[in-house]
JSON list of C-alpha atoms in Angstrom, two decimals:
[
{"chain": "A", "resi": 1, "resn": "UNK", "atom": "CA", "xyz": [-0.02, 0.05, 0.15]},
{"chain": "A", "resi": 2, "resn": "UNK", "atom": "CA", "xyz": [1.19, 3.53, -0.55]},
{"chain": "A", "resi": 3, "resn": "UNK", "atom": "CA", "xyz": [0.26, 6.74, 0.96]},
{"chain": "A", "resi": 4, "resn": "UNK", "atom": "CA", "xyz": [0.78, 10.06, 0.98]},
{"chain": "A", "resi": 5, "resn": "UNK", "atom": "CA", "xyz": [0.19, 12.35, 4.06]},
{"chain": "A", "resi": 6, "resn": "UNK", "atom": "CA", "xyz": [0.53, 15.98, 3.86]},
{"chain": "A", "resi": 7, "resn": "UNK", "atom": "CA", "xyz": [-0.48, 19.04, 6.02]},
{"chain": "A", "resi": 8, "resn": "UNK", "atom": "CA", "xyz": [0.69, 21.85, 7.69]},
{"chain": "A", "resi": 9, "resn": "UNK", "atom": "CA", "xyz": [3.79, 21.95, 9.95]},
{"chain": "A", "resi": 10, "resn": "UNK", "atom": "CA", "xyz": [3.24, 20.19, 13.56]},
{"chain": "A", "resi": 11, "resn": "UNK", "atom": "CA", "xyz": [-0.18, 18.64, 12.58]},
{"chain": "A", "resi": 12, "resn": "UNK", "atom": "CA", "xyz": [0.60, 15.44, 13.86]},
{"chain": "A", "resi": 13, "resn": "UNK", "atom": "CA", "xyz": [1.22, 14.23, 10.33]},
{"chain": "A", "resi": 14, "resn": "UNK", "atom": "CA", "xyz": [4.57, 11.91, 11.51]},
{"chain": "A", "resi": 15, "resn": "UNK", "atom": "CA", "xyz": [2.98, 10.53, 14.39]},
{"chain": "A", "resi": 16, "resn": "UNK", "atom": "CA", "xyz": [-0.11, 9.36, 12.13]},
{"chain": "A", "resi": 17, "resn": "UNK", "atom": "CA", "xyz": [2.32, 8.12, 9.35]},
{"chain": "A", "resi": 18, "resn": "UNK", "atom": "CA", "xyz": [4.65, 5.97, 11.92]},
{"chain": "A", "resi": 19, "resn": "UNK", "atom": "CA", "xyz": [0.77, 4.41, 13.11]},
{"chain": "A", "resi": 20, "resn": "UNK", "atom": "CA", "xyz": [0.16, 3.80, 8.98]},
{"chain": "A", "resi": 21, "resn": "UNK", "atom": "CA", "xyz": [3.67, 2.49, 8.25]},
{"chain": "A", "resi": 22, "resn": "UNK", "atom": "CA", "xyz": [3.62, 0.05, 11.87]},
{"chain": "A", "resi": 23, "resn": "UNK", "atom": "CA", "xyz": [0.12, -1.36, 10.75]},
{"chain": "A", "resi": 24, "resn": "UNK", "atom": "CA", "xyz": [1.57, -2.76, 7.43]},
{"chain": "A", "resi": 25, "resn": "UNK", "atom": "CA", "xyz": [4.05, -4.82, 9.02]},
{"chain": "A", "resi": 26, "resn": "UNK", "atom": "CA", "xyz": [7.41, -5.69, 9.38]},
{"chain": "A", "resi": 27, "resn": "UNK", "atom": "CA", "xyz": [10.62, -4.98, 8.91]},
{"chain": "A", "resi": 28, "resn": "UNK", "atom": "CA", "xyz": [9.83, -1.10, 9.35]},
{"chain": "A", "resi": 29, "resn": "UNK", "atom": "CA", "xyz": [12.29, 1.35, 8.21]},
{"chain": "A", "resi": 30, "resn": "UNK", "atom": "CA", "xyz": [12.38, 5.24, 8.84]},
{"chain": "A", "resi": 31, "resn": "UNK", "atom": "CA", "xyz": [13.93, 6.79, 5.85]},
{"chain": "A", "resi": 32, "resn": "UNK", "atom": "CA", "xyz": [15.33, 10.43, 7.52]},
{"chain": "A", "resi": 33, "resn": "UNK", "atom": "CA", "xyz": [15.53, 12.92, 4.75]},
{"chain": "A", "resi": 34, "resn": "UNK", "atom": "CA", "xyz": [16.64, 15.83, 6.94]},
{"chain": "A", "resi": 35, "resn": "UNK", "atom": "CA", "xyz": [20.06, 16.95, 6.87]},
{"chain": "A", "resi": 36, "resn": "UNK", "atom": "CA", "xyz": [20.41, 19.49, 9.44]},
{"chain": "A", "resi": 37, "resn": "UNK", "atom": "CA", "xyz": [21.28, 22.73, 9.34]},
{"chain": "A", "resi": 38, "resn": "UNK", "atom": "CA", "xyz": [21.69, 23.91, 12.99]},
{"chain": "A", "resi": 39, "resn": "UNK", "atom": "CA", "xyz": [20.38, 23.54, 16.48]},
{"chain": "A", "resi": 40, "resn": "UNK", "atom": "CA", "xyz": [16.69, 23.94, 15.66]},
{"chain": "A", "resi": 41, "resn": "UNK", "atom": "CA", "xyz": [16.81, 21.02, 13.13]},
{"chain": "A", "resi": 42, "resn": "UNK", "atom": "CA", "xyz": [19.23, 19.02, 15.58]},
{"chain": "A", "resi": 43, "resn": "UNK", "atom": "CA", "xyz": [16.44, 19.57, 18.09]},
{"chain": "A", "resi": 44, "resn": "UNK", "atom": "CA", "xyz": [13.22, 18.31, 15.77]},
{"chain": "A", "resi": 45, "resn": "UNK", "atom": "CA", "xyz": [15.29, 15.45, 14.57]},
{"chain": "A", "resi": 46, "resn": "UNK", "atom": "CA", "xyz": [16.17, 14.43, 18.53]},
{"chain": "A", "resi": 47, "resn": "UNK", "atom": "CA", "xyz": [12.24, 14.77, 18.65]},
{"chain": "A", "resi": 48, "resn": "UNK", "atom": "CA", "xyz": [11.61, 12.48, 16.11]},
{"chain": "A", "resi": 49, "resn": "UNK", "atom": "CA", "xyz": [13.88, 9.92, 17.30]},
{"chain": "A", "resi": 50, "resn": "UNK", "atom": "CA", "xyz": [12.65, 9.82, 20.36]},
{"chain": "A", "resi": 51, "resn": "UNK", "atom": "CA", "xyz": [9.15, 9.92, 19.03]},
{"chain": "A", "resi": 52, "resn": "UNK", "atom": "CA", "xyz": [9.68, 6.69, 17.25]},
{"chain": "A", "resi": 53, "resn": "UNK", "atom": "CA", "xyz": [11.74, 5.03, 19.99]},
{"chain": "A", "resi": 54, "resn": "UNK", "atom": "CA", "xyz": [9.97, 1.07, 20.89]},
{"chain": "A", "resi": 55, "resn": "UNK", "atom": "CA", "xyz": [8.20, 1.48, 17.60]},
{"chain": "A", "resi": 56, "resn": "UNK", "atom": "CA", "xyz": [10.54, -1.05, 15.96]},
{"chain": "A", "resi": 57, "resn": "UNK", "atom": "CA", "xyz": [11.65, 1.77, 12.96]},
{"chain": "A", "resi": 58, "resn": "UNK", "atom": "CA", "xyz": [15.21, 1.11, 11.67]},
{"chain": "A", "resi": 59, "resn": "UNK", "atom": "CA", "xyz": [16.61, 4.60, 10.58]},
{"chain": "A", "resi": 60, "resn": "UNK", "atom": "CA", "xyz": [17.85, 5.10, 7.26]},
{"chain": "A", "resi": 61, "resn": "UNK", "atom": "CA", "xyz": [19.41, 8.51, 6.81]},
{"chain": "A", "resi": 62, "resn": "UNK", "atom": "CA", "xyz": [18.87, 9.58, 3.22]},
{"chain": "A", "resi": 63, "resn": "UNK", "atom": "CA", "xyz": [19.05, 13.08, 2.79]},
{"chain": "A", "resi": 64, "resn": "UNK", "atom": "CA", "xyz": [19.50, 13.04, -1.28]},
{"chain": "A", "resi": 65, "resn": "UNK", "atom": "CA", "xyz": [19.35, 9.93, -3.86]},
{"chain": "A", "resi": 66, "resn": "UNK", "atom": "CA", "xyz": [16.51, 8.10, -2.24]},
{"chain": "A", "resi": 67, "resn": "UNK", "atom": "CA", "xyz": [16.94, 4.98, -4.28]},
{"chain": "A", "resi": 68, "resn": "UNK", "atom": "CA", "xyz": [20.25, 4.47, -2.37]},
{"chain": "A", "resi": 69, "resn": "UNK", "atom": "CA", "xyz": [17.90, 3.50, 0.49]},
{"chain": "A", "resi": 70, "resn": "UNK", "atom": "CA", "xyz": [17.04, 0.56, -1.04]},
{"chain": "A", "resi": 71, "resn": "UNK", "atom": "CA", "xyz": [20.77, -0.79, -0.75]},
{"chain": "A", "resi": 72, "resn": "UNK", "atom": "CA", "xyz": [20.07, -0.83, 3.53]},
{"chain": "A", "resi": 73, "resn": "UNK", "atom": "CA", "xyz": [16.72, -2.26, 3.42]},
{"chain": "A", "resi": 74, "resn": "UNK", "atom": "CA", "xyz": [14.07, -5.17, 2.23]},
{"chain": "A", "resi": 75, "resn": "UNK", "atom": "CA", "xyz": [11.95, -4.06, -0.47]},
{"chain": "A", "resi": 76, "resn": "UNK", "atom": "CA", "xyz": [8.95, -6.01, 1.05]},
{"chain": "A", "resi": 77, "resn": "UNK", "atom": "CA", "xyz": [9.42, -4.14, 4.33]},
{"chain": "A", "resi": 78, "resn": "UNK", "atom": "CA", "xyz": [7.37, -1.18, 5.29]},
{"chain": "A", "resi": 79, "resn": "UNK", "atom": "CA", "xyz": [8.67, 2.22, 4.58]},
{"chain": "A", "resi": 80, "resn": "UNK", "atom": "CA", "xyz": [8.01, 5.52, 6.22]},
{"chain": "A", "resi": 81, "resn": "UNK", "atom": "CA", "xyz": [9.86, 8.46, 4.17]},
{"chain": "A", "resi": 82, "resn": "UNK", "atom": "CA", "xyz": [9.65, 11.56, 6.46]},
{"chain": "A", "resi": 83, "resn": "UNK", "atom": "CA", "xyz": [9.87, 14.17, 4.21]},
{"chain": "A", "resi": 84, "resn": "UNK", "atom": "CA", "xyz": [9.51, 14.59, 0.85]},
{"chain": "A", "resi": 85, "resn": "UNK", "atom": "CA", "xyz": [9.76, 18.50, 2.03]},
{"chain": "A", "resi": 86, "resn": "UNK", "atom": "CA", "xyz": [13.32, 17.90, 3.04]},
{"chain": "A", "resi": 87, "resn": "UNK", "atom": "CA", "xyz": [14.26, 15.56, 0.36]},
{"chain": "A", "resi": 88, "resn": "UNK", "atom": "CA", "xyz": [13.33, 18.34, -2.15]},
{"chain": "A", "resi": 89, "resn": "UNK", "atom": "CA", "xyz": [15.03, 21.05, -0.46]},
{"chain": "A", "resi": 90, "resn": "UNK", "atom": "CA", "xyz": [18.32, 19.25, -0.09]},
{"chain": "A", "resi": 91, "resn": "UNK", "atom": "CA", "xyz": [18.38, 18.17, -3.55]},
{"chain": "A", "resi": 92, "resn": "UNK", "atom": "CA", "xyz": [17.03, 21.79, -5.38]},
{"chain": "A", "resi": 93, "resn": "UNK", "atom": "CA", "xyz": [19.34, 24.12, -2.90]},
{"chain": "A", "resi": 94, "resn": "UNK", "atom": "CA", "xyz": [22.33, 21.54, -2.74]},
{"chain": "A", "resi": 95, "resn": "UNK", "atom": "CA", "xyz": [25.93, 23.52, -1.49]},
{"chain": "A", "resi": 96, "resn": "UNK", "atom": "CA", "xyz": [27.46, 23.08, -5.17]},
{"chain": "A", "resi": 97, "resn": "UNK", "atom": "CA", "xyz": [24.25, 25.15, -6.39]},
{"chain": "A", "resi": 98, "resn": "UNK", "atom": "CA", "xyz": [20.70, 25.57, -7.11]},
{"chain": "A", "resi": 99, "resn": "UNK", "atom": "CA", "xyz": [19.34, 22.65, -9.54]},
{"chain": "A", "resi": 100, "resn": "UNK", "atom": "CA", "xyz": [16.29, 23.90, -11.20]},
{"chain": "A", "resi": 101, "resn": "UNK", "atom": "CA", "xyz": [15.39, 20.08, -12.13]},
{"chain": "A", "resi": 102, "resn": "UNK", "atom": "CA", "xyz": [15.65, 18.86, -8.44]},
{"chain": "A", "resi": 103, "resn": "UNK", "atom": "CA", "xyz": [11.85, 18.33, -8.93]},
{"chain": "A", "resi": 104, "resn": "UNK", "atom": "CA", "xyz": [11.23, 16.58, -11.85]},
{"chain": "A", "resi": 105, "resn": "UNK", "atom": "CA", "xyz": [14.35, 14.10, -10.86]},
{"chain": "A", "resi": 106, "resn": "UNK", "atom": "CA", "xyz": [12.72, 13.66, -7.08]},
{"chain": "A", "resi": 107, "resn": "UNK", "atom": "CA", "xyz": [9.37, 13.17, -8.69]},
{"chain": "A", "resi": 108, "resn": "UNK", "atom": "CA", "xyz": [10.88, 10.44, -10.75]},
{"chain": "A", "resi": 109, "resn": "UNK", "atom": "CA", "xyz": [13.02, 8.76, -7.98]},
{"chain": "A", "resi": 110, "resn": "UNK", "atom": "CA", "xyz": [9.78, 8.33, -5.49]},
{"chain": "A", "resi": 111, "resn": "UNK", "atom": "CA", "xyz": [8.01, 6.79, -8.20]},
{"chain": "A", "resi": 112, "resn": "UNK", "atom": "CA", "xyz": [10.61, 4.22, -8.67]},
{"chain": "A", "resi": 113, "resn": "UNK", "atom": "CA", "xyz": [11.10, 3.65, -5.20]},
{"chain": "A", "resi": 114, "resn": "UNK", "atom": "CA", "xyz": [6.81, 3.02, -5.56]},
{"chain": "A", "resi": 115, "resn": "UNK", "atom": "CA", "xyz": [7.42, 0.60, -8.23]},
{"chain": "A", "resi": 116, "resn": "UNK", "atom": "CA", "xyz": [10.30, -1.38, -6.29]},
{"chain": "A", "resi": 117, "resn": "UNK", "atom": "CA", "xyz": [8.84, -1.53, -3.01]},
{"chain": "A", "resi": 118, "resn": "UNK", "atom": "CA", "xyz": [5.35, -2.97, -1.60]},
{"chain": "A", "resi": 119, "resn": "UNK", "atom": "CA", "xyz": [4.68, -0.41, 1.08]},
{"chain": "A", "resi": 120, "resn": "UNK", "atom": "CA", "xyz": [5.33, 3.59, 1.63]},
{"chain": "A", "resi": 121, "resn": "UNK", "atom": "CA", "xyz": [4.05, 6.18, 3.32]},
{"chain": "A", "resi": 122, "resn": "UNK", "atom": "CA", "xyz": [5.21, 9.36, 2.28]},
{"chain": "A", "resi": 123, "resn": "UNK", "atom": "CA", "xyz": [5.10, 12.44, 4.48]},
{"chain": "A", "resi": 124, "resn": "UNK", "atom": "CA", "xyz": [4.77, 15.81, 3.00]},
{"chain": "A", "resi": 125, "resn": "UNK", "atom": "CA", "xyz": [4.12, 19.49, 4.03]},
{"chain": "A", "resi": 126, "resn": "UNK", "atom": "CA", "xyz": [1.35, 21.20, 2.24]},
{"chain": "A", "resi": 127, "resn": "UNK", "atom": "CA", "xyz": [3.20, 24.66, 1.82]},
{"chain": "A", "resi": 128, "resn": "UNK", "atom": "CA", "xyz": [2.39, 25.61, -1.66]},
{"chain": "A", "resi": 129, "resn": "UNK", "atom": "CA", "xyz": [-1.42, 27.28, -1.75]},
{"chain": "A", "resi": 130, "resn": "UNK", "atom": "CA", "xyz": [-0.38, 30.38, 0.32]},
{"chain": "A", "resi": 131, "resn": "UNK", "atom": "CA", "xyz": [-1.79, 32.99, -1.52]},
{"chain": "A", "resi": 132, "resn": "UNK", "atom": "CA", "xyz": [1.21, 35.30, -0.47]},
{"chain": "A", "resi": 133, "resn": "UNK", "atom": "CA", "xyz": [4.01, 35.66, -3.07]},
{"chain": "A", "resi": 134, "resn": "UNK", "atom": "CA", "xyz": [7.30, 34.73, -2.02]},
{"chain": "A", "resi": 135, "resn": "UNK", "atom": "CA", "xyz": [10.77, 35.18, -3.66]},
{"chain": "A", "resi": 136, "resn": "UNK", "atom": "CA", "xyz": [11.76, 33.50, -6.87]},
{"chain": "A", "resi": 137, "resn": "UNK", "atom": "CA", "xyz": [13.60, 30.58, -5.02]},
{"chain": "A", "resi": 138, "resn": "UNK", "atom": "CA", "xyz": [11.07, 30.06, -2.97]},
{"chain": "A", "resi": 139, "resn": "UNK", "atom": "CA", "xyz": [8.13, 30.15, -5.33]},
{"chain": "A", "resi": 140, "resn": "UNK", "atom": "CA", "xyz": [10.44, 27.77, -7.28]},
{"chain": "A", "resi": 141, "resn": "UNK", "atom": "CA", "xyz": [10.38, 25.41, -4.55]},
{"chain": "A", "resi": 142, "resn": "UNK", "atom": "CA", "xyz": [6.72, 25.55, -3.54]},
{"chain": "A", "resi": 143, "resn": "UNK", "atom": "CA", "xyz": [5.90, 24.89, -7.42]},
{"chain": "A", "resi": 144, "resn": "UNK", "atom": "CA", "xyz": [8.58, 21.99, -7.12]},
{"chain": "A", "resi": 145, "resn": "UNK", "atom": "CA", "xyz": [6.81, 20.31, -4.06]},
{"chain": "A", "resi": 146, "resn": "UNK", "atom": "CA", "xyz": [3.50, 20.95, -5.68]},
{"chain": "A", "resi": 147, "resn": "UNK", "atom": "CA", "xyz": [4.94, 18.73, -8.90]},
{"chain": "A", "resi": 148, "resn": "UNK", "atom": "CA", "xyz": [6.34, 15.93, -6.60]},
{"chain": "A", "resi": 149, "resn": "UNK", "atom": "CA", "xyz": [3.30, 15.82, -4.34]},
{"chain": "A", "resi": 150, "resn": "UNK", "atom": "CA", "xyz": [0.77, 15.82, -7.39]},
{"chain": "A", "resi": 151, "resn": "UNK", "atom": "CA", "xyz": [2.99, 12.92, -8.68]},
{"chain": "A", "resi": 152, "resn": "UNK", "atom": "CA", "xyz": [2.89, 11.13, -5.58]},
{"chain": "A", "resi": 153, "resn": "UNK", "atom": "CA", "xyz": [-0.68, 11.38, -5.64]},
{"chain": "A", "resi": 154, "resn": "UNK", "atom": "CA", "xyz": [-0.93, 9.65, -8.47]},
{"chain": "A", "resi": 155, "resn": "UNK", "atom": "CA", "xyz": [1.04, 6.44, -7.44]},
{"chain": "A", "resi": 156, "resn": "UNK", "atom": "CA", "xyz": [-0.65, 6.21, -3.84]},
{"chain": "A", "resi": 157, "resn": "UNK", "atom": "CA", "xyz": [-3.86, 4.38, -3.26]},
{"chain": "A", "resi": 158, "resn": "UNK", "atom": "CA", "xyz": [-4.55, 6.65, -0.24]},
{"chain": "A", "resi": 159, "resn": "UNK", "atom": "CA", "xyz": [-3.97, 10.31, -0.20]},
{"chain": "A", "resi": 160, "resn": "UNK", "atom": "CA", "xyz": [-4.49, 11.99, 3.44]},
{"chain": "A", "resi": 161, "resn": "UNK", "atom": "CA", "xyz": [-4.45, 15.34, 4.89]},
{"chain": "A", "resi": 162, "resn": "UNK", "atom": "CA", "xyz": [-3.69, 15.89, 8.65]},
{"chain": "A", "resi": 163, "resn": "UNK", "atom": "CA", "xyz": [-4.81, 19.42, 9.83]},
{"chain": "A", "resi": 164, "resn": "UNK", "atom": "CA", "xyz": [-4.36, 20.00, 13.84]},
{"chain": "A", "resi": 165, "resn": "UNK", "atom": "CA", "xyz": [-4.54, 16.40, 14.10]},
{"chain": "A", "resi": 166, "resn": "UNK", "atom": "CA", "xyz": [-7.31, 15.66, 12.34]},
{"chain": "A", "resi": 167, "resn": "UNK", "atom": "CA", "xyz": [-7.27, 13.05, 9.44]},
{"chain": "A", "resi": 168, "resn": "UNK", "atom": "CA", "xyz": [-8.87, 13.82, 6.36]},
{"chain": "A", "resi": 169, "resn": "UNK", "atom": "CA", "xyz": [-9.10, 11.58, 3.19]},
{"chain": "A", "resi": 170, "resn": "UNK", "atom": "CA", "xyz": [-8.90, 12.75, 0.08]},
{"chain": "A", "resi": 171, "resn": "UNK", "atom": "CA", "xyz": [-7.91, 9.44, -1.97]},
{"chain": "A", "resi": 172, "resn": "UNK", "atom": "CA", "xyz": [-8.86, 5.80, -1.01]},
{"chain": "A", "resi": 173, "resn": "UNK", "atom": "CA", "xyz": [-10.26, 4.93, 2.47]},
{"chain": "A", "resi": 174, "resn": "UNK", "atom": "CA", "xyz": [-8.77, 5.94, 6.11]},
{"chain": "A", "resi": 175, "resn": "UNK", "atom": "CA", "xyz": [-5.85, 3.38, 6.81]},
{"chain": "A", "resi": 176, "resn": "UNK", "atom": "CA", "xyz": [-6.40, 3.06, 10.70]}
]
């Protein structure tokens, strides 16, 4: 089963995604995509690690080139990729320079990930519908994330939104 969970920041997406991934069976893999850039990121990573304690997830750090994660996992396992948002940011805003083709590449790699696995829960942040106009870099990123999420929504049987802890089903049926 393939599930996309989107929603605003700090609305309970990751916790719900953990429950969905765990319900699908073992082995459990948590694909951690955030590459820390400082103390705030470190605190968020520590919080997510603490939240996963005792759940049985094996954490695979994979901030870029997501298909490499399959070299360290059983494709028949249950994967939780948290988050698509960070993965795209890492690929698009590489220290070597801005990559204008990152969104297309990430969308394709995630579609390939789906084709090579049996169960994946994707977590993404819903940040592309704000009416405010941002600088060009931010707008390109937001459009890129929308492209990636649309591609994932096509690949996934279930598309959910988490808003203030409430789960809204946009496609498929609620898994829990």
